[in-house]
Amino acid sequence: MESEYNKIFELLYADYVYEIEYRRRRPFLYNEYYFVRSIRKSIDIKDVENTLRPDAKYFLIINFHHLIVRPLIERNGLKNLQNESFVFELEENIQSDIEMIINEVKGNDEVEQISGHQIMKSIDALWSKLRTTGQKTWG
C-alpha cells in the first residue's frame, strides 16, 4: 500500500468515533456509541504489538459497526439497547470475534504488518466460527 493511503487510513481510524458522531443526521443512541468505542478498544487492545495496518483497523471498525451493531439496533431499536444481557453478550461476542480474526492472521502469515485484505481473508476462513455471525445480520 502506498504510504499516502496508509496515513489516510490512520487518520480515518483515529477520527472514526468522533467524526461519525459529528456527521450523523441523527445522533447515536448512547449504547450505539458505546459499541463503537468498545469495538475500537477491542481492536487497539489486540494490536499492542502495532502489527495491524490502519486499513485493517478501519476495515474492522467499519464492518463490526455497520454490518453487525447498526442492523441489530435498527431492527429492535431501544428494546435491545435497554436489555443489559443483550448489550453484554453482543459486546463479548464482538471482542471474541475481533481477537479470533486477528489471531487467525497472525497464526497463518509471517508478516510484519496485517492488511485489511488479510483481515477479510481471515473473516472468510472463520465465518462459521464467529460468534457475531449467529446474529444473522449478514452473510
PDB file of C-alpha atoms in Angstrom:
ATOM      1  CA  MET A   1       0.000   0.000   0.000  1.00  0.00           C
ATOM      2  CA  GLU A   2       1.253   3.473  -0.822  1.00  0.00           C
ATOM      3  CA  SER A   3       2.358   5.431   2.238  1.00  0.00           C
ATOM      4  CA  GLU A   4      -0.092   8.213   1.392  1.00  0.00           C
ATOM      5  CA  TYR A   5      -3.020   5.810   1.796  1.00  0.00           C
ATOM      6  CA  ASN A   6      -1.510   4.383   4.945  1.00  0.00           C
ATOM      7  CA  LYS A   7      -1.636   7.862   6.507  1.00  0.00           C
ATOM      8  CA  ILE A   8      -5.180   8.433   5.232  1.00  0.00           C
ATOM      9  CA  PHE A   9      -6.424   5.195   6.817  1.00  0.00           C
ATOM     10  CA  GLU A  10      -4.569   6.044  10.010  1.00  0.00           C
ATOM     11  CA  LEU A  11      -6.424   9.358  10.229  1.00  0.00           C
ATOM     12  CA  LEU A  12      -9.783   7.802   9.288  1.00  0.00           C
ATOM     13  CA  TYR A  13      -9.409   5.203  12.019  1.00  0.00           C
ATOM     14  CA  ALA A  14      -8.229   7.747  14.595  1.00  0.00           C
ATOM     15  CA  ASP A  15     -11.195  10.027  13.916  1.00  0.00           C
ATOM     16  CA  TYR A  16     -13.899   7.401  13.355  1.00  0.00           C
ATOM     17  CA  VAL A  17     -15.548   7.504  16.765  1.00  0.00           C
ATOM     18  CA  TYR A  18     -15.669  11.297  16.898  1.00  0.00           C
ATOM     19  CA  GLU A  19     -16.211  12.093  13.227  1.00  0.00           C
ATOM     20  CA  ILE A  20     -19.295   9.959  12.783  1.00  0.00           C
ATOM     21  CA  GLU A  21     -20.894  11.485  15.854  1.00  0.00           C
ATOM     22  CA  TYR A  22     -20.412  14.910  14.281  1.00  0.00           C
ATOM     23  CA  ARG A  23     -21.564  13.987  10.762  1.00  0.00           C
ATOM     24  CA  ARG A  24     -24.624  11.897  11.535  1.00  0.00           C
ATOM     25  CA  ARG A  25     -28.024  13.217  10.555  1.00  0.00           C
ATOM     26  CA  ARG A  26     -29.329  11.939  13.831  1.00  0.00           C
ATOM     27  CA  PRO A  27     -27.132  11.406  16.868  1.00  0.00           C
ATOM     28  CA  PHE A  28     -26.139   7.974  18.071  1.00  0.00           C
ATOM     29  CA  LEU A  29     -28.196   6.303  20.670  1.00  0.00           C
ATOM     30  CA  TYR A  30     -25.996   6.115  23.766  1.00  0.00           C
ATOM     31  CA  ASN A  31     -25.339   2.389  23.533  1.00  0.00           C
ATOM     32  CA  GLU A  32     -24.562   2.520  19.819  1.00  0.00           C
ATOM     33  CA  TYR A  33     -21.790   4.975  20.600  1.00  0.00           C
ATOM     34  CA  TYR A  34     -20.754   2.679  23.442  1.00  0.00           C
ATOM     35  CA  PHE A  35     -20.436  -0.210  20.963  1.00  0.00           C
ATOM     36  CA  VAL A  36     -18.348   1.839  18.529  1.00  0.00           C
ATOM     37  CA  ARG A  37     -15.961   2.738  21.337  1.00  0.00           C
ATOM     38  CA  SER A  38     -15.930  -0.873  22.514  1.00  0.00           C
ATOM     39  CA  ILE A  39     -15.089  -2.117  19.002  1.00  0.00           C
ATOM     40  CA  ARG A  40     -12.245   0.376  18.796  1.00  0.00           C
ATOM     41  CA  LYS A  41     -10.983  -0.597  22.245  1.00  0.00           C
ATOM     42  CA  SER A  42     -11.024  -4.297  21.278  1.00  0.00           C
ATOM     43  CA  ILE A  43      -9.025  -3.569  18.139  1.00  0.00           C
ATOM     44  CA  ASP A  44      -6.497  -1.406  19.968  1.00  0.00           C
ATOM     45  CA  ILE A  45      -6.055  -3.924  22.793  1.00  0.00           C
ATOM     46  CA  LYS A  46      -5.409  -6.706  20.295  1.00  0.00           C
ATOM     47  CA  ASP A  47      -2.904  -4.518  18.448  1.00  0.00           C
ATOM     48  CA  VAL A  48      -0.463  -3.878  21.297  1.00  0.00           C
ATOM     49  CA  GLU A  49       2.359  -5.079  19.017  1.00  0.00           C
ATOM     50  CA  ASN A  50       1.294  -2.482  16.425  1.00  0.00           C
ATOM     51  CA  THR A  51       1.024  -5.092  13.656  1.00  0.00           C
ATOM     52  CA  LEU A  52      -2.358  -4.004  12.289  1.00  0.00           C
ATOM     53  CA  ARG A  53      -2.084  -1.544   9.455  1.00  0.00           C
ATOM     54  CA  PRO A  54      -4.517   1.365   9.589  1.00  0.00           C
ATOM     55  CA  ASP A  55      -6.575  -0.092   6.714  1.00  0.00           C
ATOM     56  CA  ALA A  56      -7.042  -3.305   8.730  1.00  0.00           C
ATOM     57  CA  LYS A  57      -8.223  -1.379  11.788  1.00  0.00           C
ATOM     58  CA  TYR A  58     -10.581   0.726   9.707  1.00  0.00           C
ATOM     59  CA  PHE A  59     -11.930  -2.382   7.955  1.00  0.00           C
ATOM     60  CA  LEU A  60     -12.708  -3.988  11.324  1.00  0.00           C
ATOM     61  CA  ILE A  61     -14.365  -0.969  12.927  1.00  0.00           C
ATOM     62  CA  ILE A  62     -16.496  -0.161   9.870  1.00  0.00           C
ATOM     63  CA  ASN A  63     -17.648  -3.742   9.388  1.00  0.00           C
ATOM     64  CA  PHE A  64     -18.446  -4.503  13.013  1.00  0.00           C
ATOM     65  CA  HIS A  65     -20.256  -1.199  13.408  1.00  0.00           C
ATOM     66  CA  HIS A  66     -22.221  -1.078  10.165  1.00  0.00           C
ATOM     67  CA  LEU A  67     -22.780  -4.773   9.459  1.00  0.00           C
ATOM     68  CA  ILE A  68     -23.477  -6.046  12.974  1.00  0.00           C
ATOM     69  CA  VAL A  69     -24.293  -3.316  15.506  1.00  0.00           C
ATOM     70  CA  ARG A  70     -26.315  -0.946  13.291  1.00  0.00           C
ATOM     71  CA  PRO A  71     -28.665  -3.586  11.811  1.00  0.00           C
ATOM     72  CA  LEU A  72     -29.365  -5.007  15.274  1.00  0.00           C
ATOM     73  CA  ILE A  73     -30.201  -1.541  16.556  1.00  0.00           C
ATOM     74  CA  GLU A  74     -32.312  -0.660  13.514  1.00  0.00           C
ATOM     75  CA  ARG A  75     -34.267  -3.906  13.866  1.00  0.00           C
ATOM     76  CA  ASN A  76     -35.205  -3.593  17.519  1.00  0.00           C
ATOM     77  CA  GLY A  77     -34.104  -0.106  18.456  1.00  0.00           C
ATOM     78  CA  LEU A  78     -34.070   0.765  22.114  1.00  0.00           C
ATOM     79  CA  LYS A  79     -35.549  -2.590  23.090  1.00  0.00           C
ATOM     80  CA  ASN A  80     -32.206  -4.321  22.540  1.00  0.00           C
ATOM     81  CA  LEU A  81     -30.114  -1.472  23.880  1.00  0.00           C
ATOM     82  CA  GLN A  82     -32.021  -1.385  27.144  1.00  0.00           C
ATOM     83  CA  ASN A  83     -31.558  -5.112  27.640  1.00  0.00           C
ATOM     84  CA  GLU A  84     -28.353  -5.427  29.663  1.00  0.00           C
ATOM     85  CA  SER A  85     -27.817  -9.083  28.828  1.00  0.00           C
ATOM     86  CA  PHE A  86     -28.129  -8.328  25.080  1.00  0.00           C
ATOM     87  CA  VAL A  87     -25.612  -5.487  25.342  1.00  0.00           C
ATOM     88  CA  PHE A  88     -23.182  -7.580  27.394  1.00  0.00           C
ATOM     89  CA  GLU A  89     -23.470 -10.609  25.100  1.00  0.00           C
ATOM     90  CA  LEU A  90     -23.027  -8.580  21.917  1.00  0.00           C
ATOM     91  CA  GLU A  91     -20.007  -6.759  23.298  1.00  0.00           C
ATOM     92  CA  GLU A  92     -18.478 -10.048  24.428  1.00  0.00           C
ATOM     93  CA  ASN A  93     -19.138 -11.639  21.010  1.00  0.00           C
ATOM     94  CA  ILE A  94     -17.561  -8.703  19.180  1.00  0.00           C
ATOM     95  CA  GLN A  95     -14.469  -8.783  21.391  1.00  0.00           C
ATOM     96  CA  SER A  96     -14.142 -12.545  20.906  1.00  0.00           C
ATOM     97  CA  ASP A  97     -14.522 -12.297  17.130  1.00  0.00           C
ATOM     98  CA  ILE A  98     -12.000  -9.481  16.772  1.00  0.00           C
ATOM     99  CA  GLU A  99      -9.490 -11.468  18.792  1.00  0.00           C
ATOM    100  CA  MET A 100     -10.143 -14.637  16.773  1.00  0.00           C
ATOM    101  CA  ILE A 101      -9.838 -12.808  13.433  1.00  0.00           C
ATOM    102  CA  ILE A 102      -6.543 -11.155  14.331  1.00  0.00           C
ATOM    103  CA  ASN A 103      -5.138 -14.350  15.858  1.00  0.00           C
ATOM    104  CA  GLU A 104      -6.026 -16.237  12.669  1.00  0.00           C
ATOM    105  CA  VAL A 105      -3.993 -13.808  10.560  1.00  0.00           C
ATOM    106  CA  LYS A 106      -1.060 -13.853  12.973  1.00  0.00           C
ATOM    107  CA  GLY A 107      -1.099 -17.636  13.024  1.00  0.00           C
ATOM    108  CA  ASN A 108      -1.191 -18.079   9.254  1.00  0.00           C
ATOM    109  CA  ASP A 109       1.006 -15.325   7.905  1.00  0.00           C
ATOM    110  CA  GLU A 110       4.577 -14.442   8.702  1.00  0.00           C
ATOM    111  CA  VAL A 111       4.197 -10.721   8.117  1.00  0.00           C
ATOM    112  CA  GLU A 112       5.249  -7.632   9.964  1.00  0.00           C
ATOM    113  CA  GLN A 113       2.030  -5.746   9.166  1.00  0.00           C
ATOM    114  CA  ILE A 114      -1.524  -7.070   8.827  1.00  0.00           C
ATOM    115  CA  SER A 115      -3.569  -5.585   5.977  1.00  0.00           C
ATOM    116  CA  GLY A 116      -7.295  -5.145   5.505  1.00  0.00           C
ATOM    117  CA  HIS A 117      -7.131  -7.827   2.814  1.00  0.00           C
ATOM    118  CA  GLN A 118      -5.662 -10.325   5.296  1.00  0.00           C
ATOM    119  CA  ILE A 119      -8.437  -9.448   7.760  1.00  0.00           C
ATOM    120  CA  MET A 120     -11.024 -10.078   5.047  1.00  0.00           C
ATOM    121  CA  LYS A 121      -9.493 -13.473   4.237  1.00  0.00           C
ATOM    122  CA  SER A 122      -9.419 -14.337   7.936  1.00  0.00           C
ATOM    123  CA  ILE A 123     -13.110 -13.495   8.327  1.00  0.00           C
ATOM    124  CA  ASP A 124     -13.892 -15.721   5.363  1.00  0.00           C
ATOM    125  CA  ALA A 125     -11.883 -18.612   6.832  1.00  0.00           C
ATOM    126  CA  LEU A 126     -13.501 -18.241  10.255  1.00  0.00           C
ATOM    127  CA  TRP A 127     -17.028 -17.436   9.118  1.00  0.00           C
ATOM    128  CA  SER A 128     -18.766 -20.415  10.702  1.00  0.00           C
ATOM    129  CA  LYS A 129     -16.873 -19.966  13.993  1.00  0.00           C
ATOM    130  CA  LEU A 130     -17.545 -16.261  14.526  1.00  0.00           C
ATOM    131  CA  ARG A 131     -19.990 -15.592  17.322  1.00  0.00           C
ATOM    132  CA  THR A 132     -21.489 -12.485  15.722  1.00  0.00           C
ATOM    133  CA  THR A 133     -22.495 -14.348  12.572  1.00  0.00           C
ATOM    134  CA  GLY A 134     -25.060 -16.113  14.745  1.00  0.00           C
ATOM    135  CA  GLN A 135     -26.964 -12.824  14.771  1.00  0.00           C
ATOM    136  CA  LYS A 136     -27.660 -13.430  11.056  1.00  0.00           C
ATOM    137  CA  THR A 137     -27.361  -9.736  10.230  1.00  0.00           C
ATOM    138  CA  TRP A 138     -25.328 -10.520   7.110  1.00  0.00           C
ATOM    139  CA  GLY A 139     -23.908 -13.443   5.217  1.00  0.00           C
TER     140      GLY A 139
END
